[in-house]
CSV table of C-alpha atoms and ligand atoms in Angstrom, one decimal:
chain,number,residue,atom,x,y,z
A,1,MET,CA,-45.8,-30.2,1.9
A,2,ARG,CA,-49.3,-29.6,3.3
A,3,ASN,CA,-52.3,-29.0,1.1
A,4,THR,CA,-52.6,-25.3,0.4
A,5,GLY,CA,-56.2,-25.5,-0.6
A,6,LYS,CA,-57.4,-23.7,-3.7
A,7,ASN,CA,-59.7,-20.8,-3.9
A,8,SER,CA,-59.0,-19.6,-0.4
A,9,GLY,CA,-59.8,-16.1,-1.4
A,10,GLN,CA,-57.9,-12.8,-2.0
A,11,ARG,CA,-55.8,-13.3,1.1
A,12,SER,CA,-54.2,-16.4,-0.5
A,13,LYS,CA,-52.8,-14.3,-3.4
A,14,LYS,CA,-50.5,-12.3,-1.2
A,15,PHE,CA,-46.9,-13.0,-0.3
A,16,ALA,CA,-44.1,-11.4,1.7
A,17,LEU,CA,-40.5,-11.8,1.0
A,18,ILE,CA,-37.6,-11.4,3.5
A,19,ASN,CA,-34.1,-11.4,2.3
A,20,GLN,CA,-31.2,-12.4,4.5
A,21,GLY,CA,-27.6,-12.0,3.6
A,22,CYS,CA,-25.7,-11.0,0.5
A,23,ARG,CA,-26.6,-9.1,-2.7
A,24,LEU,CA,-26.7,-12.4,-4.5
A,25,ASN,CA,-29.6,-13.4,-2.3
A,26,ALA,CA,-31.2,-10.0,-2.9
A,27,ALA,CA,-30.9,-10.6,-6.7
A,28,GLU,CA,-32.6,-14.0,-6.4
A,29,SER,CA,-35.3,-12.6,-4.1
A,30,GLN,CA,-36.0,-9.9,-6.5
A,31,ARG,CA,-36.3,-12.5,-9.3
A,32,ILE,CA,-38.7,-14.6,-7.2
A,33,ALA,CA,-40.8,-11.5,-6.4
A,34,GLN,CA,-41.0,-10.6,-10.0
A,35,GLU,CA,-41.9,-14.1,-11.2
A,36,LEU,CA,-44.6,-14.3,-8.6
A,37,GLN,CA,-46.1,-11.0,-9.5
A,38,LYS,CA,-46.1,-11.8,-13.1
A,39,LYS,CA,-48.3,-14.7,-12.1
A,40,GLY,CA,-50.7,-12.5,-10.3
A,41,TRP,CA,-49.3,-12.5,-6.8
A,42,ILE,CA,-49.3,-9.4,-4.7
A,43,LEU,CA,-46.4,-8.3,-2.6
A,44,SER,CA,-47.4,-7.7,1.0
A,45,SER,CA,-46.0,-7.5,4.5
A,46,PRO,CA,-45.0,-10.5,6.7
A,47,GLN,CA,-47.7,-9.4,9.2
A,48,GLU,CA,-50.5,-10.0,6.8
A,49,ALA,CA,-49.4,-12.2,3.9
A,50,PRO,CA,-50.5,-15.8,4.1
A,51,TRP,CA,-47.2,-16.8,2.5
A,52,VAL,CA,-43.9,-15.5,3.9
A,53,ILE,CA,-40.8,-16.5,1.9
A,54,ILE,CA,-37.4,-16.2,3.5
A,55,ASN,CA,-34.3,-16.3,1.3
A,56,THR,CA,-31.8,-17.5,3.9
A,57,CYS,CA,-28.1,-17.0,4.5
A,58,THR,CA,-25.7,-19.1,6.5
A,59,VAL,CA,-22.5,-17.3,6.2
A,60,THR,CA,-22.2,-16.9,10.0
A,61,HIS,CA,-23.7,-18.4,13.1
A,62,ARG,CA,-25.3,-15.0,13.7
A,63,ALA,CA,-27.2,-15.4,10.4
A,64,ASP,CA,-28.6,-18.8,11.5
A,65,ALA,CA,-29.7,-17.3,14.9
A,66,ASP,CA,-31.3,-14.3,13.0
A,67,LEU,CA,-33.3,-16.7,10.8
A,68,ARG,CA,-34.7,-18.6,13.8
A,69,LYS,CA,-35.6,-15.2,15.4
A,70,ILE,CA,-37.4,-14.1,12.1
A,71,VAL,CA,-39.4,-17.4,12.0
A,72,ARG,CA,-40.5,-17.0,15.6
A,73,LYS,CA,-41.5,-13.3,15.0
A,74,ILE,CA,-43.7,-14.3,12.0
A,75,GLN,CA,-45.3,-17.1,14.0
A,76,ARG,CA,-46.1,-14.6,16.7
A,77,GLU,CA,-47.4,-11.8,14.5
A,78,ASN,CA,-49.0,-13.8,11.7
A,79,PRO,CA,-49.8,-17.3,13.2
A,80,THR,CA,-51.6,-18.6,10.1
A,81,ALA,CA,-48.8,-17.7,7.7
A,82,ARG,CA,-47.1,-20.5,5.7
A,83,ILE,CA,-43.4,-19.9,5.9
A,84,VAL,CA,-41.2,-21.0,3.1
A,85,ALA,CA,-37.4,-21.0,3.7
A,86,LEU,CA,-35.1,-21.0,0.7
A,87,GLY,CA,-31.4,-21.4,0.1
A,88,CYS,CA,-28.2,-21.6,2.0
A,89,TYR,CA,-29.5,-22.5,5.5
A,90,VAL,CA,-31.5,-25.3,3.9
A,91,ASP,CA,-28.5,-26.6,2.0
A,92,HIS,CA,-26.4,-26.5,5.1
A,93,HIS,CA,-28.7,-27.6,7.9
A,94,GLY,CA,-31.8,-29.1,6.1
A,95,GLU,CA,-35.4,-28.1,7.0
A,96,VAL,CA,-35.9,-24.9,8.9
A,97,PRO,CA,-38.0,-25.6,12.0
A,98,GLY,CA,-41.4,-24.0,11.9
A,99,THR,CA,-41.6,-23.7,8.2
A,100,TYR,CA,-44.2,-25.0,5.8
A,101,LEU,CA,-41.6,-25.9,3.2
A,102,SER,CA,-37.8,-25.6,2.9
A,103,LEU,CA,-36.2,-25.5,-0.5
A,104,PRO,CA,-32.4,-25.8,-1.1
A,105,ASN,CA,-30.5,-23.5,-3.5
A,106,PRO,CA,-30.9,-25.6,-6.6
A,107,ARG,CA,-34.7,-25.8,-6.1
A,108,LYS,CA,-35.2,-22.2,-5.0
A,109,MET,CA,-37.2,-21.1,-8.0
A,110,GLU,CA,-39.7,-23.9,-7.4
A,111,VAL,CA,-41.3,-21.6,-4.8
A,112,VAL,CA,-43.0,-19.8,-7.7
A,113,GLU,CA,-44.7,-23.0,-8.8
A,114,VAL,CA,-45.6,-23.7,-5.2
A,115,LEU,CA,-47.4,-20.4,-4.8
A,116,GLU,CA,-48.6,-20.0,-8.4
A,117,GLU,CA,-52.1,-18.7,-9.1
A,118,VAL,CA,-53.7,-18.4,-12.5
A,119,ASP,CA,-54.5,-14.8,-12.3
A,120,ARG,CA,-52.1,-12.4,-13.9
A,121,GLY,CA,-51.3,-9.3,-11.9
A,122,ARG,CA,-49.4,-6.1,-11.9
A,123,ILE,CA,-45.6,-6.2,-11.3
A,124,ALA,CA,-44.4,-3.9,-8.6
A,125,ARG,CA,-40.8,-3.0,-7.9
A,126,TRP,CA,-39.6,-5.0,-4.9
A,127,LYS,CA,-36.7,-2.6,-4.4
A,128,SER,CA,-35.6,0.7,-5.7
A,129,ARG,CA,-32.7,-0.8,-7.6
A,130,GLY,CA,-32.4,-3.8,-9.8
A,131,PHE,CA,-30.2,-6.7,-8.7
A,132,LEU,CA,-28.9,-8.7,-11.6
A,133,LYS,CA,-27.3,-12.0,-10.6
A,134,VAL,CA,-25.0,-13.0,-13.4
A,135,GLN,CA,-23.0,-15.7,-11.7
A,136,GLU,CA,-23.4,-18.4,-9.1
A,137,GLY,CA,-21.0,-20.7,-7.2
A,138,CYS,CA,-17.2,-20.5,-6.9
A,139,ASP,CA,-14.2,-22.5,-8.2
A,140,LEU,CA,-11.9,-21.2,-5.5
A,141,ALA,CA,-11.2,-22.7,-2.1
A,142,CYS,CA,-10.8,-20.0,0.6
A,143,THR,CA,-10.3,-22.1,3.7
A,144,TYR,CA,-12.9,-20.2,5.9
A,145,CYS,CA,-15.7,-20.3,3.2
A,146,ILE,CA,-18.5,-22.8,2.9
A,147,ILE,CA,-19.8,-21.3,-0.3
A,148,PRO,CA,-18.1,-23.6,-2.9
A,149,ARG,CA,-19.6,-26.6,-1.0
A,150,VAL,CA,-23.0,-25.0,-0.6
A,151,ARG,CA,-23.4,-23.4,-4.0
A,152,GLY,CA,-21.1,-25.6,-6.2
A,153,PRO,CA,-18.8,-24.5,-9.0
A,154,SER,CA,-19.0,-21.3,-10.9
A,155,ARG,CA,-21.9,-21.0,-13.4
A,156,SER,CA,-22.6,-18.0,-15.5
A,157,LEU,CA,-26.0,-16.7,-16.7
A,158,PRO,CA,-26.0,-16.8,-20.5
A,159,TRP,CA,-26.5,-13.4,-22.3
A,160,ALA,CA,-30.0,-14.3,-23.6
A,161,GLU,CA,-31.2,-14.7,-20.0
A,162,ILE,CA,-29.5,-11.5,-18.9
A,163,GLU,CA,-31.3,-9.7,-21.7
A,164,ARG,CA,-34.6,-11.1,-20.5
A,165,ARG,CA,-33.9,-9.9,-17.0
A,166,MET,CA,-32.8,-6.5,-18.1
A,167,GLU,CA,-36.0,-6.1,-20.2
A,168,ASP,CA,-38.0,-6.8,-17.0
A,169,PHE,CA,-35.9,-4.1,-15.2
A,170,LEU,CA,-36.5,-1.6,-18.0
A,171,VAL,CA,-40.2,-2.2,-17.8
A,172,LEU,CA,-40.1,-1.6,-14.1
A,173,GLY,CA,-38.2,1.6,-14.7
A,174,TYR,CA,-35.0,0.8,-12.8
A,175,GLN,CA,-32.3,3.3,-13.4
A,176,GLU,CA,-29.6,1.6,-11.3
A,177,VAL,CA,-28.8,-2.1,-11.6
A,178,VAL,CA,-26.4,-3.8,-9.2
A,179,ILE,CA,-24.5,-6.7,-10.8
A,180,THR,CA,-24.1,-9.5,-8.3
A,181,GLY,CA,-22.5,-12.9,-8.2
A,182,ILE,CA,-20.3,-14.9,-5.8
A,183,HIS,CA,-17.2,-14.3,-7.8
A,184,LEU,CA,-17.9,-12.0,-10.7
A,185,GLU,CA,-14.5,-12.3,-12.4
A,186,SER,CA,-15.3,-16.0,-12.9
A,187,TYR,CA,-18.1,-14.9,-15.2
A,188,GLY,CA,-18.0,-16.5,-18.6
A,189,ARG,CA,-15.3,-19.1,-17.9
A,190,ASP,CA,-17.8,-22.0,-17.9
A,191,LEU,CA,-19.1,-20.6,-21.2
A,192,GLY,CA,-15.7,-20.7,-22.7
A,193,GLU,CA,-15.0,-17.0,-22.5
A,194,LYS,CA,-11.6,-15.8,-21.3
A,195,SER,CA,-12.5,-12.2,-20.4
A,196,GLY,CA,-16.1,-13.0,-19.8
A,197,PHE,CA,-16.8,-10.3,-17.1
A,198,LEU,CA,-15.2,-7.5,-19.1
A,199,ASN,CA,-17.1,-8.6,-22.3
A,200,LEU,CA,-20.3,-8.6,-20.2
A,201,LEU,CA,-19.8,-5.0,-19.0
A,202,GLN,CA,-19.0,-3.9,-22.5
A,203,ARG,CA,-22.2,-5.5,-23.8
A,204,LEU,CA,-24.3,-4.0,-21.0
A,205,GLU,CA,-22.9,-0.6,-21.9
A,206,ALA,CA,-23.8,-1.0,-25.6
A,207,PHE,CA,-27.3,-2.4,-25.0
A,208,TYR,CA,-28.5,-0.4,-22.0
A,209,PRO,CA,-27.1,3.1,-22.2
A,210,PRO,CA,-29.6,4.7,-19.8
A,211,VAL,CA,-28.8,2.3,-17.0
A,212,ARG,CA,-26.0,2.8,-14.5
A,213,PHE,CA,-24.5,-0.3,-13.1
A,214,ARG,CA,-22.9,-0.9,-9.7
A,215,ILE,CA,-20.5,-3.8,-9.4
A,216,SER,CA,-21.2,-5.5,-6.1
A,217,SER,CA,-17.7,-6.9,-5.5
A,218,LEU,CA,-14.4,-7.7,-7.2
A,219,ASP,CA,-11.5,-10.0,-6.2
A,220,PRO,CA,-8.2,-8.0,-6.6
A,221,ARG,CA,-6.4,-11.2,-7.5
A,222,PHE,CA,-8.4,-11.5,-10.7
A,223,LEU,CA,-8.6,-7.8,-11.6
A,224,THR,CA,-6.7,-7.7,-14.9
A,225,ARG,CA,-5.2,-4.4,-16.2
A,226,GLU,CA,-7.9,-4.3,-19.0
A,227,LEU,CA,-10.8,-4.8,-16.6
A,228,LEU,CA,-9.4,-2.2,-14.1
A,229,ALA,CA,-8.9,0.4,-16.9
A,230,TYR,CA,-12.4,-0.3,-18.2
A,231,ILE,CA,-14.3,0.1,-15.0
A,232,LEU,CA,-12.4,3.3,-14.2
A,233,SER,CA,-13.3,4.9,-17.5
A,234,ALA,CA,-16.7,3.5,-18.4
A,235,PRO,CA,-19.4,6.1,-17.7
A,236,HIS,CA,-22.1,3.5,-17.1
A,237,ILE,CA,-20.2,1.9,-14.2
A,238,MET,CA,-20.7,3.7,-10.9
A,239,PRO,CA,-17.5,4.8,-9.2
A,240,GLY,CA,-18.1,2.7,-6.1
A,241,PHE,CA,-15.8,-0.3,-5.8
A,242,HIS,CA,-15.8,-3.1,-3.3
A,243,LEU,CA,-12.7,-5.3,-3.4
A,244,SER,CA,-12.6,-8.5,-1.3
A,245,LEU,CA,-9.3,-8.4,0.5
A,246,GLN,CA,-10.0,-10.0,3.9
A,247,HIS,CA,-6.6,-9.4,5.4
A,248,TYR,CA,-3.2,-8.0,4.7
A,249,SER,CA,-0.7,-10.3,6.6
A,250,PRO,CA,0.8,-12.5,4.0
A,251,ARG,CA,0.9,-15.4,6.5
A,252,ILE,CA,-2.8,-15.1,7.3
A,253,LEU,CA,-3.7,-14.7,3.6
A,254,ARG,CA,-1.8,-17.9,2.9
A,255,LEU,CA,-3.7,-19.7,5.6
A,256,MET,CA,-6.9,-18.3,4.2
A,257,GLY,CA,-6.0,-19.8,0.9
A,258,ARG,CA,-6.0,-16.4,-0.7
A,259,GLY,CA,-2.4,-16.1,-1.9
A,260,SER,CA,-0.5,-12.9,-1.0
A,261,ASN,CA,-1.2,-9.2,-0.7
A,262,ARG,CA,0.7,-8.5,-3.9
A,263,GLY,CA,-0.7,-5.6,-5.8
A,264,PHE,CA,-3.4,-4.6,-3.2
A,265,MET,CA,-2.0,-1.2,-2.4
A,266,GLU,CA,-1.2,-0.4,-6.1
A,267,ILE,CA,-4.7,-1.2,-7.2
A,268,LEU,CA,-6.3,0.9,-4.5
A,269,GLU,CA,-3.9,3.8,-5.2
A,270,GLU,CA,-4.6,3.6,-8.9
A,271,ILE,CA,-8.4,3.7,-8.4
A,272,ARG,CA,-8.0,6.7,-6.0
A,273,ALA,CA,-5.7,8.6,-8.4
A,274,THR,CA,-7.9,8.0,-11.4
A,275,ARG,CA,-11.3,8.5,-9.7
A,276,PRO,CA,-10.7,10.7,-6.6
A,277,GLU,CA,-14.4,10.7,-5.7
A,278,ALA,CA,-14.8,6.8,-6.0
A,279,GLY,CA,-16.1,4.9,-3.1
A,280,LEU,CA,-13.6,2.3,-2.2
A,281,GLY,CA,-14.4,-0.5,0.3
A,282,THR,CA,-13.5,-3.9,1.5
A,283,ASP,CA,-14.2,-6.6,4.1
A,284,PHE,CA,-11.7,-7.7,6.7
A,285,ILE,CA,-11.8,-10.8,8.8
A,286,VAL,CA,-10.2,-10.3,12.2
A,287,GLY,CA,-9.2,-13.1,14.6
A,288,PHE,CA,-8.5,-15.7,12.0
A,289,PRO,CA,-6.8,-18.8,13.7
A,290,THR,CA,-3.2,-18.1,14.7
A,291,GLU,CA,-3.5,-14.4,14.0
A,292,THR,CA,-0.8,-12.7,16.1
A,293,GLU,CA,-0.5,-9.2,17.3
A,294,GLU,CA,2.0,-8.6,14.5
A,295,ASP,CA,-0.4,-9.9,11.8
A,296,PHE,CA,-3.1,-7.7,13.2
A,297,LEU,CA,-0.8,-4.6,13.2
A,298,LEU,CA,0.1,-5.3,9.6
A,299,LEU,CA,-3.6,-5.3,8.7
A,300,TYR,CA,-4.3,-2.2,10.9
A,301,ARG,CA,-1.5,-0.2,9.4
A,302,PHE,CA,-2.6,-1.1,5.9
A,303,ALA,CA,-6.2,-0.3,6.6
A,304,GLY,CA,-5.1,3.1,7.9
A,305,GLU,CA,-2.8,3.9,5.0
A,306,ALA,CA,-4.9,2.6,2.1
A,307,PRO,CA,-7.4,5.1,0.5
A,308,PHE,CA,-10.5,3.3,1.7
A,309,SER,CA,-13.8,5.2,2.0
A,310,TYR,CA,-15.2,2.4,4.2
A,311,PHE,CA,-14.6,-1.2,5.3
A,312,HIS,CA,-16.6,-3.9,7.0
A,313,VAL,CA,-15.0,-5.8,9.8
A,314,PHE,CA,-16.0,-9.4,10.7
A,315,SER,CA,-14.7,-11.4,13.6
A,316,PHE,CA,-13.7,-14.9,12.4
A,317,SER,CA,-16.4,-17.5,13.1
A,318,PRO,CA,-15.5,-21.1,12.3
A,319,ARG,CA,-17.9,-22.8,9.9
A,320,LYS,CA,-18.2,-26.6,10.3
A,321,GLY,CA,-16.9,-28.3,7.2
A,322,THR,CA,-14.3,-25.7,6.3
A,323,ARG,CA,-10.6,-26.2,6.6
A,324,ALA,CA,-10.2,-23.0,8.7
A,325,ALA,CA,-12.4,-24.5,11.4
A,326,GLU,CA,-9.7,-27.1,12.0
A,327,ILE,CA,-6.8,-24.6,12.3
A,328,ARG,CA,-5.3,-24.1,15.8
A,329,PRO,CA,-4.7,-22.2,17.9
A,330,ARG,CA,-7.9,-20.1,17.7
A,331,VAL,CA,-7.7,-16.5,18.8
A,332,PRO,CA,-9.5,-16.0,22.1
A,333,GLU,CA,-12.8,-14.2,21.6
A,334,ARG,CA,-11.8,-11.4,24.0
A,335,ILE,CA,-8.8,-10.6,21.8
A,336,SER,CA,-10.7,-11.0,18.5
A,337,LYS,CA,-13.4,-8.6,19.8
A,338,LYS,CA,-10.8,-6.0,20.9
A,339,ARG,CA,-9.1,-6.1,17.5
A,340,SER,CA,-12.4,-5.9,15.6
A,341,ALA,CA,-13.4,-2.8,17.7
A,342,LEU,CA,-10.1,-1.1,17.0
A,343,LEU,CA,-10.4,-1.7,13.3
A,344,ARG,CA,-14.1,-0.7,13.2
A,345,GLU,CA,-13.2,2.6,14.9
A,346,LEU,CA,-10.5,3.2,12.3
A,347,GLY,CA,-13.1,2.4,9.5
A,348,ARG,CA,-15.6,4.8,11.0
A,349,ARG,CA,-13.0,7.6,11.1
A,350,LYS,CA,-12.0,6.9,7.5
A,351,LYS,CA,-15.6,6.9,6.3
A,352,GLU,CA,-16.2,10.2,8.0
A,353,GLU,CA,-13.2,11.8,6.5
A,354,PHE,CA,-14.2,10.6,3.0
A,355,ALA,CA,-17.8,11.8,3.5
A,356,ARG,CA,-16.6,15.2,4.7
A,357,ALA,CA,-14.6,15.6,1.6
A,358,MET,CA,-17.8,15.3,-0.4
A,359,VAL,CA,-19.3,18.5,1.1
A,360,GLY,CA,-19.6,21.1,-1.6
A,361,LYS,CA,-19.5,18.6,-4.4
A,362,THR,CA,-22.3,17.4,-6.7
A,363,LEU,CA,-23.0,13.6,-6.6
A,364,GLU,CA,-25.4,11.5,-8.5
A,365,ALA,CA,-27.6,9.3,-6.3
A,366,THR,CA,-30.5,6.9,-6.6
A,367,VAL,CA,-33.5,7.5,-4.4
A,368,ILE,CA,-33.9,4.4,-2.3
A,369,LYS,CA,-36.8,5.5,-0.1
A,370,GLU,CA,-38.5,8.7,1.0
A,371,GLY,CA,-35.9,11.3,1.9
A,372,GLU,CA,-32.9,9.1,1.3
A,373,ALA,CA,-30.7,8.3,-1.7
A,374,LEU,CA,-27.6,6.2,-2.3
A,375,SER,CA,-24.8,8.1,-4.0
A,376,GLU,CA,-22.8,6.6,-6.8
A,377,ASN,CA,-19.8,6.4,-4.4
A,378,TYR,CA,-21.9,4.6,-1.8
A,379,LEU,CA,-22.8,7.2,0.7
A,380,LYS,CA,-26.3,7.9,2.0
A,381,VAL,CA,-27.7,11.3,1.1
A,382,LYS,CA,-30.7,12.8,3.1
A,383,PHE,CA,-32.9,15.3,1.4
A,384,ASP,CA,-36.2,17.1,2.1
A,385,GLU,CA,-38.1,17.0,-1.2
A,386,LYS,CA,-40.5,14.3,-2.4
A,387,LEU,CA,-38.7,12.3,-5.1
A,388,PRO,CA,-39.7,9.0,-6.7
A,389,PRO,CA,-37.7,6.0,-5.4
A,390,GLY,CA,-35.6,4.3,-8.1
A,391,ASN,CA,-34.8,7.5,-9.9
A,392,ARG,CA,-31.4,9.1,-10.1
A,393,PHE,CA,-30.8,12.7,-9.4
A,394,LEU,CA,-27.8,15.0,-9.0
A,395,PHE,CA,-27.5,16.3,-5.4
A,396,LYS,CA,-25.5,19.3,-4.3
A,397,ILE,CA,-24.0,18.2,-1.0
A,398,GLU,CA,-24.5,20.9,1.6
A,399,GLU,CA,-23.3,19.3,4.8
A,400,LEU,CA,-22.3,16.2,6.7
A,401,ARG,CA,-24.4,14.8,9.4
A,402,PHE,CA,-22.4,11.7,9.8
A,403,PRO,CA,-23.1,9.0,8.7
A,404,TYR,CA,-25.4,10.9,6.3
A,405,LEU,CA,-24.6,13.6,3.7
A,406,VAL,CA,-27.3,16.2,3.4
A,407,GLY,CA,-28.0,17.3,-0.1
A,408,ASN,CA,-30.3,19.3,-2.4
A,409,PRO,CA,-31.5,17.8,-5.7
A,410,GLN,CA,-30.4,19.9,-8.7
A,411,GLU,CA,-32.6,20.8,-11.6
B,501,SF4,S1,-13.6,-16.4,-3.5
B,501,SF4,FE1,-13.2,-17.5,-1.6
B,501,SF4,S2,-14.6,-16.4,-0.1
B,501,SF4,FE2,-15.3,-15.9,-2.2
B,501,SF4,S3,-16.9,-17.4,-2.5
B,501,SF4,FE3,-15.0,-18.2,-3.4
B,501,SF4,S4,-14.2,-19.5,-1.8
B,501,SF4,FE4,-15.7,-18.2,-0.8
């Protein structure tokens, strides 16, 4: 690490923060931003801040390439900036070229020490919603996933620490908090709790009644009857659910190390029947090694019939060090791309159909920036009035200008 030099003036007290990747990273970035600001640092832009922190992701090769692009852009636009890279890229590949300092996941929070100034300053909101990371790591072994190796086994944030973070969020006025983690249903196991995640949601409901919580993602294989019944009835849980399914062909799911598709459709139908307005999404991986036309058709039919309001489609990309990277034959890129495009088009149609059904309804949404809010069921709402970011309002939905809803805030 080079000498930063003390007392280098006001400019040295500014930092910028760029988040790559998942909501878990977003939660950590938010934490870092808050800790720095508590110590007097001022959040600024990558073009003018003398410190630019990048919380990196390495889920795909594309993320790696994006990171290198980001570093080059900062070097061009702000040549004297000290760039600090944190997290997954560093764990996986080591130091990021062109950075002042690279810190792996376990040492991420040291960045606060590295940048610390004695002055105390004002804390500003880094985003319009709070991101509460309650769990880290994963005990499972999906064959395409590098996360258990990169982030280690499941660890849960103890309640006392969650309370501390929630207090910060309340001070900052967050009205919506996204609960994030790598595998949320593992929450509490390492603390000796059997239904840890359900207990956590119940506690959050009891302690923070004004806040509405969004659950970032759930694994259908671990969604117990009690947990499902609770999230469908609890008023503080937003009706927007993301289930990680990845595929529907039993053969591909087995090769992915994710068991079978048992119960997928039943869970989705139960959510739709209980909460007709609920956002319901998933991720699909297309072109997994050995995927046949028949496997893909099973997935395509399921995606069409299930009551999804959206889904994300990823083309399989082998990660070195995973078992899936060794499975042959690989699906030729041309075929994988074709299948992805077909599925994405289906996803677009389903999203549009769901969004159209919202016209005429009233939805609660959190303002995320000027003129734009995110609805409780995960649709973007455009509006004309000036409303404060971070606050929740009810919007009467007037029309669809896909992919946006257009709404009017209600008194
Ligand atoms: S559940 Fe599977 S995909 Fe998710 S983090 Fe764990 S190993 Fe990776």
